[in-house]
């Protein structure tokens, strides 16, 4: 199970393609935001006129199997080669992935896993062969499970937390956990973790005995600049500016 998504960017292009599952040539005028799906080991003959710019997202096999297996309980539909698809939800998710991965050293593992899992599930439930929309997950974590997860987060703020680790602590699949967490706390897991890290960073900045770099590493940020950018987006000021205002 493996496939690649090609999201078209830039001006429209005229494209002709012959996909592995088809015996005829398709012709499309591909506009910005449209995308193509190409499963691994399935050849496609693609031609276009002019310059073509695409964002290419390849899904790691283990991540794909985990995300899809969780959501579809081991009965995931197959993805066939598809060209010139249009889906605003997919376009929005891909835009978020691009934004996060092009920031300098500020990419959140938890956020990327959350976006990636959401993207994969949307693709499979919408474009999988014979797929049907997944039933909506109702309810939250429950008091005991929520308390356990929140305690786990507090104890591991200095680590590069993963969605899989939080889901495992809750005893849920990653797909179910993301929905249940937001159902209970009205906030996505990655936003909650970031919020707690910023709160802890403020406390440490007020103590004035650790450098900003030391605080960054103590809270699971990859660098001084990673903390500074995240802190600025959350508060409107850098850690240095926050610390100086408290003097």
PDB file of C-alpha atoms in Angstrom:
ATOM      1  CA  UNK A   1       0.000   0.000   0.000  1.00  0.00           C
ATOM      2  CA  UNK A   2       1.686   3.166  -1.203  1.00  0.00           C
ATOM      3  CA  UNK A   3       0.800   6.100  -3.438  1.00  0.00           C
ATOM      4  CA  UNK A   4       1.835   9.628  -4.347  1.00  0.00           C
ATOM      5  CA  UNK A   5      -0.267  12.786  -4.599  1.00  0.00           C
ATOM      6  CA  UNK A   6       0.609  15.500  -7.135  1.00  0.00           C
ATOM      7  CA  UNK A   7      -1.013  18.874  -6.422  1.00  0.00           C
ATOM      8  CA  UNK A   8      -0.913  21.288  -9.360  1.00  0.00           C
ATOM      9  CA  UNK A   9       0.349  24.789  -8.649  1.00  0.00           C
ATOM     10  CA  UNK A  10       0.606  27.766 -10.949  1.00  0.00           C
ATOM     11  CA  UNK A  11      -1.120  28.594 -14.242  1.00  0.00           C
ATOM     12  CA  UNK A  12      -3.437  26.085 -15.995  1.00  0.00           C
ATOM     13  CA  UNK A  13      -1.842  23.493 -18.291  1.00  0.00           C
ATOM     14  CA  UNK A  14      -3.195  21.190 -20.978  1.00  0.00           C
ATOM     15  CA  UNK A  15      -2.420  17.614 -20.000  1.00  0.00           C
ATOM     16  CA  UNK A  16      -2.909  14.233 -21.666  1.00  0.00           C
ATOM     17  CA  UNK A  17      -2.458  10.980 -19.760  1.00  0.00           C
ATOM     18  CA  UNK A  18      -2.936   7.252 -20.055  1.00  0.00           C
ATOM     19  CA  UNK A  19      -3.327   5.672 -16.625  1.00  0.00           C
ATOM     20  CA  UNK A  20      -2.455   2.097 -15.705  1.00  0.00           C
ATOM     21  CA  UNK A  21      -6.058   1.042 -15.159  1.00  0.00           C
ATOM     22  CA  UNK A  22      -7.319   2.602 -18.407  1.00  0.00           C
ATOM     23  CA  UNK A  23      -7.031   1.631 -22.081  1.00  0.00           C
ATOM     24  CA  UNK A  24      -7.735   5.129 -23.379  1.00  0.00           C
ATOM     25  CA  UNK A  25      -6.107   8.537 -23.171  1.00  0.00           C
ATOM     26  CA  UNK A  26      -7.592  11.249 -20.983  1.00  0.00           C
ATOM     27  CA  UNK A  27      -7.234  14.949 -21.709  1.00  0.00           C
ATOM     28  CA  UNK A  28      -7.555  17.601 -19.017  1.00  0.00           C
ATOM     29  CA  UNK A  29      -7.064  21.302 -18.518  1.00  0.00           C
ATOM     30  CA  UNK A  30      -5.506  21.210 -15.072  1.00  0.00           C
ATOM     31  CA  UNK A  31      -5.924  24.286 -12.885  1.00  0.00           C
ATOM     32  CA  UNK A  32      -4.336  25.269  -9.594  1.00  0.00           C
ATOM     33  CA  UNK A  33      -5.532  23.091  -6.721  1.00  0.00           C
ATOM     34  CA  UNK A  34      -6.405  20.057  -8.829  1.00  0.00           C
ATOM     35  CA  UNK A  35      -4.464  16.909  -8.029  1.00  0.00           C
ATOM     36  CA  UNK A  36      -3.550  13.466  -9.320  1.00  0.00           C
ATOM     37  CA  UNK A  37      -3.182  10.168  -7.448  1.00  0.00           C
ATOM     38  CA  UNK A  38      -0.674   7.552  -8.549  1.00  0.00           C
ATOM     39  CA  UNK A  39      -0.330   4.233  -6.666  1.00  0.00           C
ATOM     40  CA  UNK A  40       3.121   2.683  -6.455  1.00  0.00           C
ATOM     41  CA  UNK A  41       4.208   0.248  -9.177  1.00  0.00           C
ATOM     42  CA  UNK A  42       1.525   1.478 -11.593  1.00  0.00           C
ATOM     43  CA  UNK A  43       2.910   3.228 -14.635  1.00  0.00           C
ATOM     44  CA  UNK A  44       1.282   6.290 -16.161  1.00  0.00           C
ATOM     45  CA  UNK A  45       2.067   8.034 -19.438  1.00  0.00           C
ATOM     46  CA  UNK A  46       1.637  11.777 -18.858  1.00  0.00           C
ATOM     47  CA  UNK A  47       2.295  14.662 -21.249  1.00  0.00           C
ATOM     48  CA  UNK A  48       1.606  18.382 -20.980  1.00  0.00           C
ATOM     49  CA  UNK A  49       2.184  21.618 -22.821  1.00  0.00           C
ATOM     50  CA  UNK A  50       4.172  24.398 -21.232  1.00  0.00           C
ATOM     51  CA  UNK A  51       5.659  24.616 -17.760  1.00  0.00           C
ATOM     52  CA  UNK A  52       4.050  22.521 -15.037  1.00  0.00           C
ATOM     53  CA  UNK A  53       4.626  23.058 -11.332  1.00  0.00           C
ATOM     54  CA  UNK A  54       3.431  20.544  -8.742  1.00  0.00           C
ATOM     55  CA  UNK A  55       3.736  19.865  -5.040  1.00  0.00           C
ATOM     56  CA  UNK A  56       4.479  16.165  -4.622  1.00  0.00           C
ATOM     57  CA  UNK A  57       3.537  14.314  -1.432  1.00  0.00           C
ATOM     58  CA  UNK A  58       4.675  10.736  -1.003  1.00  0.00           C
ATOM     59  CA  UNK A  59       3.204   8.785   1.907  1.00  0.00           C
ATOM     60  CA  UNK A  60       5.546   6.526   3.869  1.00  0.00           C
ATOM     61  CA  UNK A  61       4.309   2.947   3.767  1.00  0.00           C
ATOM     62  CA  UNK A  62       4.239   2.393   7.544  1.00  0.00           C
ATOM     63  CA  UNK A  63       2.462   5.679   8.230  1.00  0.00           C
ATOM     64  CA  UNK A  64      -0.055   4.993   5.478  1.00  0.00           C
ATOM     65  CA  UNK A  65      -0.840   1.489   6.713  1.00  0.00           C
ATOM     66  CA  UNK A  66      -1.208   2.718  10.285  1.00  0.00           C
ATOM     67  CA  UNK A  67      -3.490   5.654   9.451  1.00  0.00           C
ATOM     68  CA  UNK A  68      -5.671   3.726   7.020  1.00  0.00           C
ATOM     69  CA  UNK A  69      -5.713   0.539   9.068  1.00  0.00           C
ATOM     70  CA  UNK A  70      -6.882   2.442  12.149  1.00  0.00           C
ATOM     71  CA  UNK A  71      -9.619   4.337  10.361  1.00  0.00           C
ATOM     72  CA  UNK A  72     -10.951   1.449   8.261  1.00  0.00           C
ATOM     73  CA  UNK A  73     -10.313  -1.302  10.831  1.00  0.00           C
ATOM     74  CA  UNK A  74      -8.074  -3.232   8.474  1.00  0.00           C
ATOM     75  CA  UNK A  75     -10.493  -3.129   5.511  1.00  0.00           C
ATOM     76  CA  UNK A  76      -9.142  -0.170   3.577  1.00  0.00           C
ATOM     77  CA  UNK A  77     -10.242   0.245  -0.045  1.00  0.00           C
ATOM     78  CA  UNK A  78      -7.662   0.376  -2.823  1.00  0.00           C
ATOM     79  CA  UNK A  79      -6.668   3.612  -4.497  1.00  0.00           C
ATOM     80  CA  UNK A  80      -6.599   3.608  -8.305  1.00  0.00           C
ATOM     81  CA  UNK A  81      -4.749   6.077 -10.516  1.00  0.00           C
ATOM     82  CA  UNK A  82      -6.810   9.256 -10.861  1.00  0.00           C
ATOM     83  CA  UNK A  83      -6.140  12.503 -12.726  1.00  0.00           C
ATOM     84  CA  UNK A  84      -7.329  16.116 -12.407  1.00  0.00           C
ATOM     85  CA  UNK A  85      -9.358  15.680  -9.226  1.00  0.00           C
ATOM     86  CA  UNK A  86     -10.852  18.677  -7.464  1.00  0.00           C
ATOM     87  CA  UNK A  87     -11.558  18.623  -3.731  1.00  0.00           C
ATOM     88  CA  UNK A  88     -11.466  21.797  -1.583  1.00  0.00           C
ATOM     89  CA  UNK A  89     -10.892  19.770   1.604  1.00  0.00           C
ATOM     90  CA  UNK A  90      -7.838  18.044   0.116  1.00  0.00           C
ATOM     91  CA  UNK A  91      -6.559  21.338  -1.259  1.00  0.00           C
ATOM     92  CA  UNK A  92      -6.846  22.965   2.184  1.00  0.00           C
ATOM     93  CA  UNK A  93      -5.039  20.091   3.931  1.00  0.00           C
ATOM     94  CA  UNK A  94      -2.237  20.104   1.356  1.00  0.00           C
ATOM     95  CA  UNK A  95      -1.884  23.871   1.774  1.00  0.00           C
ATOM     96  CA  UNK A  96      -1.409  23.350   5.520  1.00  0.00           C
ATOM     97  CA  UNK A  97       1.219  20.664   4.883  1.00  0.00           C
ATOM     98  CA  UNK A  98       3.088  22.975   2.501  1.00  0.00           C
ATOM     99  CA  UNK A  99       2.969  25.862   4.960  1.00  0.00           C
ATOM    100  CA  UNK A 100       4.328  23.777   7.831  1.00  0.00           C
ATOM    101  CA  UNK A 101       7.070  22.046   5.872  1.00  0.00           C
ATOM    102  CA  UNK A 102       8.415  25.273   4.354  1.00  0.00           C
ATOM    103  CA  UNK A 103       8.807  27.074   7.680  1.00  0.00           C
ATOM    104  CA  UNK A 104      12.411  27.260   8.828  1.00  0.00           C
ATOM    105  CA  UNK A 105      12.923  24.665  11.592  1.00  0.00           C
ATOM    106  CA  UNK A 106       9.435  25.193  13.005  1.00  0.00           C
ATOM    107  CA  UNK A 107       7.712  22.093  11.670  1.00  0.00           C
ATOM    108  CA  UNK A 108       5.672  20.287  14.329  1.00  0.00           C
ATOM    109  CA  UNK A 109       5.799  16.486  14.155  1.00  0.00           C
ATOM    110  CA  UNK A 110       2.465  16.226  15.952  1.00  0.00           C
ATOM    111  CA  UNK A 111       0.818  18.662  13.556  1.00  0.00           C
ATOM    112  CA  UNK A 112       2.234  16.960  10.453  1.00  0.00           C
ATOM    113  CA  UNK A 113       1.046  13.557  11.659  1.00  0.00           C
ATOM    114  CA  UNK A 114      -2.390  15.017  12.382  1.00  0.00           C
ATOM    115  CA  UNK A 115      -2.575  16.640   8.939  1.00  0.00           C
ATOM    116  CA  UNK A 116      -1.169  13.567   7.222  1.00  0.00           C
ATOM    117  CA  UNK A 117      -3.640  11.218   8.871  1.00  0.00           C
ATOM    118  CA  UNK A 118      -6.536  13.545   8.039  1.00  0.00           C
ATOM    119  CA  UNK A 119      -5.365  13.790   4.427  1.00  0.00           C
ATOM    120  CA  UNK A 120      -4.960  10.023   4.022  1.00  0.00           C
ATOM    121  CA  UNK A 121      -8.350   9.208   5.533  1.00  0.00           C
ATOM    122  CA  UNK A 122     -10.073  11.815   3.349  1.00  0.00           C
ATOM    123  CA  UNK A 123      -8.408  10.407   0.224  1.00  0.00           C
ATOM    124  CA  UNK A 124      -9.309   6.811   0.980  1.00  0.00           C
ATOM    125  CA  UNK A 125     -12.891   7.414   2.034  1.00  0.00           C
ATOM    126  CA  UNK A 126     -13.534   9.662  -0.972  1.00  0.00           C
ATOM    127  CA  UNK A 127     -11.463   8.110  -3.749  1.00  0.00           C
ATOM    128  CA  UNK A 128     -10.935   4.510  -2.649  1.00  0.00           C
ATOM    129  CA  UNK A 129     -12.543   1.892  -4.881  1.00  0.00           C
ATOM    130  CA  UNK A 130     -16.009   1.189  -3.520  1.00  0.00           C
ATOM    131  CA  UNK A 131     -15.350   3.256  -0.403  1.00  0.00           C
ATOM    132  CA  UNK A 132     -18.058   4.798   1.702  1.00  0.00           C
ATOM    133  CA  UNK A 133     -17.787   7.749   4.069  1.00  0.00           C
ATOM    134  CA  UNK A 134     -16.654   6.643   7.521  1.00  0.00           C
ATOM    135  CA  UNK A 135     -19.231   6.889  10.316  1.00  0.00           C
ATOM    136  CA  UNK A 136     -18.794  10.031  12.379  1.00  0.00           C
ATOM    137  CA  UNK A 137     -17.069   9.452  15.699  1.00  0.00           C
ATOM    138  CA  UNK A 138     -19.221  10.685  18.552  1.00  0.00           C
ATOM    139  CA  UNK A 139     -18.272  11.366  22.136  1.00  0.00           C
ATOM    140  CA  UNK A 140     -14.995  12.333  23.730  1.00  0.00           C
ATOM    141  CA  UNK A 141     -12.236  10.673  25.685  1.00  0.00           C
ATOM    142  CA  UNK A 142     -14.090  10.220  28.947  1.00  0.00           C
ATOM    143  CA  UNK A 143     -12.850  11.663  32.255  1.00  0.00           C
ATOM    144  CA  UNK A 144     -10.371   8.936  33.192  1.00  0.00           C
ATOM    145  CA  UNK A 145      -8.835   8.624  29.728  1.00  0.00           C
ATOM    146  CA  UNK A 146      -8.657  12.416  29.317  1.00  0.00           C
ATOM    147  CA  UNK A 147      -6.892  12.814  32.662  1.00  0.00           C
ATOM    148  CA  UNK A 148      -4.370  10.128  31.731  1.00  0.00           C
ATOM    149  CA  UNK A 149      -3.597  11.736  28.354  1.00  0.00           C
ATOM    150  CA  UNK A 150      -3.240  15.252  29.764  1.00  0.00           C
ATOM    151  CA  UNK A 151      -0.905  14.000  32.497  1.00  0.00           C
ATOM    152  CA  UNK A 152       1.141  12.191  29.861  1.00  0.00           C
ATOM    153  CA  UNK A 153       1.440  15.387  27.833  1.00  0.00           C
ATOM    154  CA  UNK A 154       2.597  17.398  30.861  1.00  0.00           C
ATOM    155  CA  UNK A 155       5.226  14.773  31.706  1.00  0.00           C
ATOM    156  CA  UNK A 156       6.561  14.648  28.136  1.00  0.00           C
ATOM    157  CA  UNK A 157       6.481  18.267  26.976  1.00  0.00           C
ATOM    158  CA  UNK A 158      10.245  18.085  26.500  1.00  0.00           C
ATOM    159  CA  UNK A 159       9.884  15.310  23.905  1.00  0.00           C
ATOM    160  CA  UNK A 160       8.967  15.318  20.238  1.00  0.00           C
ATOM    161  CA  UNK A 161       5.485  13.959  20.943  1.00  0.00           C
ATOM    162  CA  UNK A 162       3.749  11.924  18.259  1.00  0.00           C
ATOM    163  CA  UNK A 163       0.070  11.389  17.570  1.00  0.00           C
ATOM    164  CA  UNK A 164       0.651   7.639  17.832  1.00  0.00           C
ATOM    165  CA  UNK A 165       2.120   7.997  21.337  1.00  0.00           C
ATOM    166  CA  UNK A 166      -0.848  10.046  22.577  1.00  0.00           C
ATOM    167  CA  UNK A 167      -3.324   7.630  20.980  1.00  0.00           C
ATOM    168  CA  UNK A 168      -1.537   4.674  22.571  1.00  0.00           C
ATOM    169  CA  UNK A 169      -1.741   6.329  25.988  1.00  0.00           C
ATOM    170  CA  UNK A 170      -5.485   6.710  25.463  1.00  0.00           C
ATOM    171  CA  UNK A 171      -5.821   3.156  24.155  1.00  0.00           C
ATOM    172  CA  UNK A 172      -7.390   4.368  20.909  1.00  0.00           C
ATOM    173  CA  UNK A 173      -6.531   4.364  17.214  1.00  0.00           C
ATOM    174  CA  UNK A 174      -4.917   7.562  15.943  1.00  0.00           C
ATOM    175  CA  UNK A 175      -8.018   8.339  13.867  1.00  0.00           C
ATOM    176  CA  UNK A 176     -10.393   7.847  16.810  1.00  0.00           C
ATOM    177  CA  UNK A 177      -8.091   9.651  19.240  1.00  0.00           C
ATOM    178  CA  UNK A 178      -7.838  12.847  17.178  1.00  0.00           C
ATOM    179  CA  UNK A 179     -11.629  13.116  16.944  1.00  0.00           C
ATOM    180  CA  UNK A 180     -12.241  12.158  20.585  1.00  0.00           C
ATOM    181  CA  UNK A 181      -9.619  14.578  21.919  1.00  0.00           C
ATOM    182  CA  UNK A 182     -11.138  17.479  20.031  1.00  0.00           C
ATOM    183  CA  UNK A 183     -14.606  16.354  21.098  1.00  0.00           C
ATOM    184  CA  UNK A 184     -13.581  16.543  24.757  1.00  0.00           C
ATOM    185  CA  UNK A 185     -11.382  19.638  24.808  1.00  0.00           C
ATOM    186  CA  UNK A 186     -12.649  21.531  21.743  1.00  0.00           C
ATOM    187  CA  UNK A 187      -9.065  21.812  20.479  1.00  0.00           C
ATOM    188  CA  UNK A 188      -6.884  19.629  18.266  1.00  0.00           C
ATOM    189  CA  UNK A 189      -4.132  17.632  20.061  1.00  0.00           C
ATOM    190  CA  UNK A 190      -1.278  19.505  18.387  1.00  0.00           C
ATOM    191  CA  UNK A 191      -2.794  22.881  19.297  1.00  0.00           C
ATOM    192  CA  UNK A 192      -3.217  21.782  22.910  1.00  0.00           C
ATOM    193  CA  UNK A 193       0.394  20.603  23.170  1.00  0.00           C
ATOM    194  CA  UNK A 194       1.635  23.869  21.657  1.00  0.00           C
ATOM    195  CA  UNK A 195      -0.544  25.842  24.060  1.00  0.00           C
ATOM    196  CA  UNK A 196       0.881  23.964  27.054  1.00  0.00           C
ATOM    197  CA  UNK A 197       4.457  24.450  25.837  1.00  0.00           C
ATOM    198  CA  UNK A 198       3.916  28.187  25.442  1.00  0.00           C
ATOM    199  CA  UNK A 199       2.382  28.366  28.923  1.00  0.00           C
ATOM    200  CA  UNK A 200       5.365  26.519  30.413  1.00  0.00           C
ATOM    201  CA  UNK A 201       7.772  28.692  28.406  1.00  0.00           C
ATOM    202  CA  UNK A 202       6.225  31.815  29.958  1.00  0.00           C
ATOM    203  CA  UNK A 203       6.756  30.381  33.444  1.00  0.00           C
ATOM    204  CA  UNK A 204      10.392  29.557  32.716  1.00  0.00           C
ATOM    205  CA  UNK A 205      11.041  32.951  31.118  1.00  0.00           C
ATOM    206  CA  UNK A 206       9.815  34.655  34.280  1.00  0.00           C
ATOM    207  CA  UNK A 207      12.328  32.719  36.416  1.00  0.00           C
ATOM    208  CA  UNK A 208      15.177  34.350  34.479  1.00  0.00           C
ATOM    209  CA  UNK A 209      17.802  31.671  35.255  1.00  0.00           C
ATOM    210  CA  UNK A 210      17.678  29.765  31.949  1.00  0.00           C
ATOM    211  CA  UNK A 211      18.628  30.995  28.505  1.00  0.00           C
ATOM    212  CA  UNK A 212      15.987  30.949  25.776  1.00  0.00           C
ATOM    213  CA  UNK A 213      17.901  28.173  24.020  1.00  0.00           C
ATOM    214  CA  UNK A 214      17.859  26.063  27.195  1.00  0.00           C
ATOM    215  CA  UNK A 215      14.122  26.669  27.581  1.00  0.00           C
ATOM    216  CA  UNK A 216      13.553  25.693  23.954  1.00  0.00           C
ATOM    217  CA  UNK A 217      15.274  22.332  24.386  1.00  0.00           C
ATOM    218  CA  UNK A 218      13.575  21.750  27.752  1.00  0.00           C
ATOM    219  CA  UNK A 219      10.181  22.055  26.066  1.00  0.00           C
ATOM    220  CA  UNK A 220      10.762  19.895  23.011  1.00  0.00           C
ATOM    221  CA  UNK A 221      11.525  22.653  20.493  1.00  0.00           C
ATOM    222  CA  UNK A 222      14.265  21.931  17.975  1.00  0.00           C
ATOM    223  CA  UNK A 223      16.043  25.260  18.415  1.00  0.00           C
ATOM    224  CA  UNK A 224      15.927  28.806  19.776  1.00  0.00           C
ATOM    225  CA  UNK A 225      14.352  29.955  16.483  1.00  0.00           C
ATOM    226  CA  UNK A 226      11.718  27.212  16.622  1.00  0.00           C
ATOM    227  CA  UNK A 227      10.573  28.387  20.064  1.00  0.00           C
ATOM    228  CA  UNK A 228      10.783  32.053  19.051  1.00  0.00           C
ATOM    229  CA  UNK A 229       8.624  31.607  15.942  1.00  0.00           C
ATOM    230  CA  UNK A 230       6.031  29.473  17.741  1.00  0.00           C
ATOM    231  CA  UNK A 231       5.973  31.864  20.727  1.00  0.00           C
ATOM    232  CA  UNK A 232       5.587  34.882  18.451  1.00  0.00           C
ATOM    233  CA  UNK A 233       2.661  33.312  16.565  1.00  0.00           C
ATOM    234  CA  UNK A 234       0.926  32.520  19.863  1.00  0.00           C
ATOM    235  CA  UNK A 235       1.560  35.755  21.765  1.00  0.00           C
ATOM    236  CA  UNK A 236       2.522  38.413  19.229  1.00  0.00           C
ATOM    237  CA  UNK A 237       5.990  38.823  20.722  1.00  0.00           C
ATOM    238  CA  UNK A 238       9.253  36.898  20.889  1.00  0.00           C
ATOM    239  CA  UNK A 239      10.456  35.207  24.114  1.00  0.00           C
ATOM    240  CA  UNK A 240      13.089  37.944  24.504  1.00  0.00           C
ATOM    241  CA  UNK A 241      10.437  40.653  24.224  1.00  0.00           C
ATOM    242  CA  UNK A 242       8.182  38.819  26.712  1.00  0.00           C
ATOM    243  CA  UNK A 243      11.032  38.488  29.212  1.00  0.00           C
ATOM    244  CA  UNK A 244      12.081  42.135  28.887  1.00  0.00           C
ATOM    245  CA  UNK A 245       8.500  43.347  29.478  1.00  0.00           C
ATOM    246  CA  UNK A 246       8.442  41.531  32.832  1.00  0.00           C
ATOM    247  CA  UNK A 247      11.551  43.335  34.145  1.00  0.00           C
TER     248      UNK A 247
END
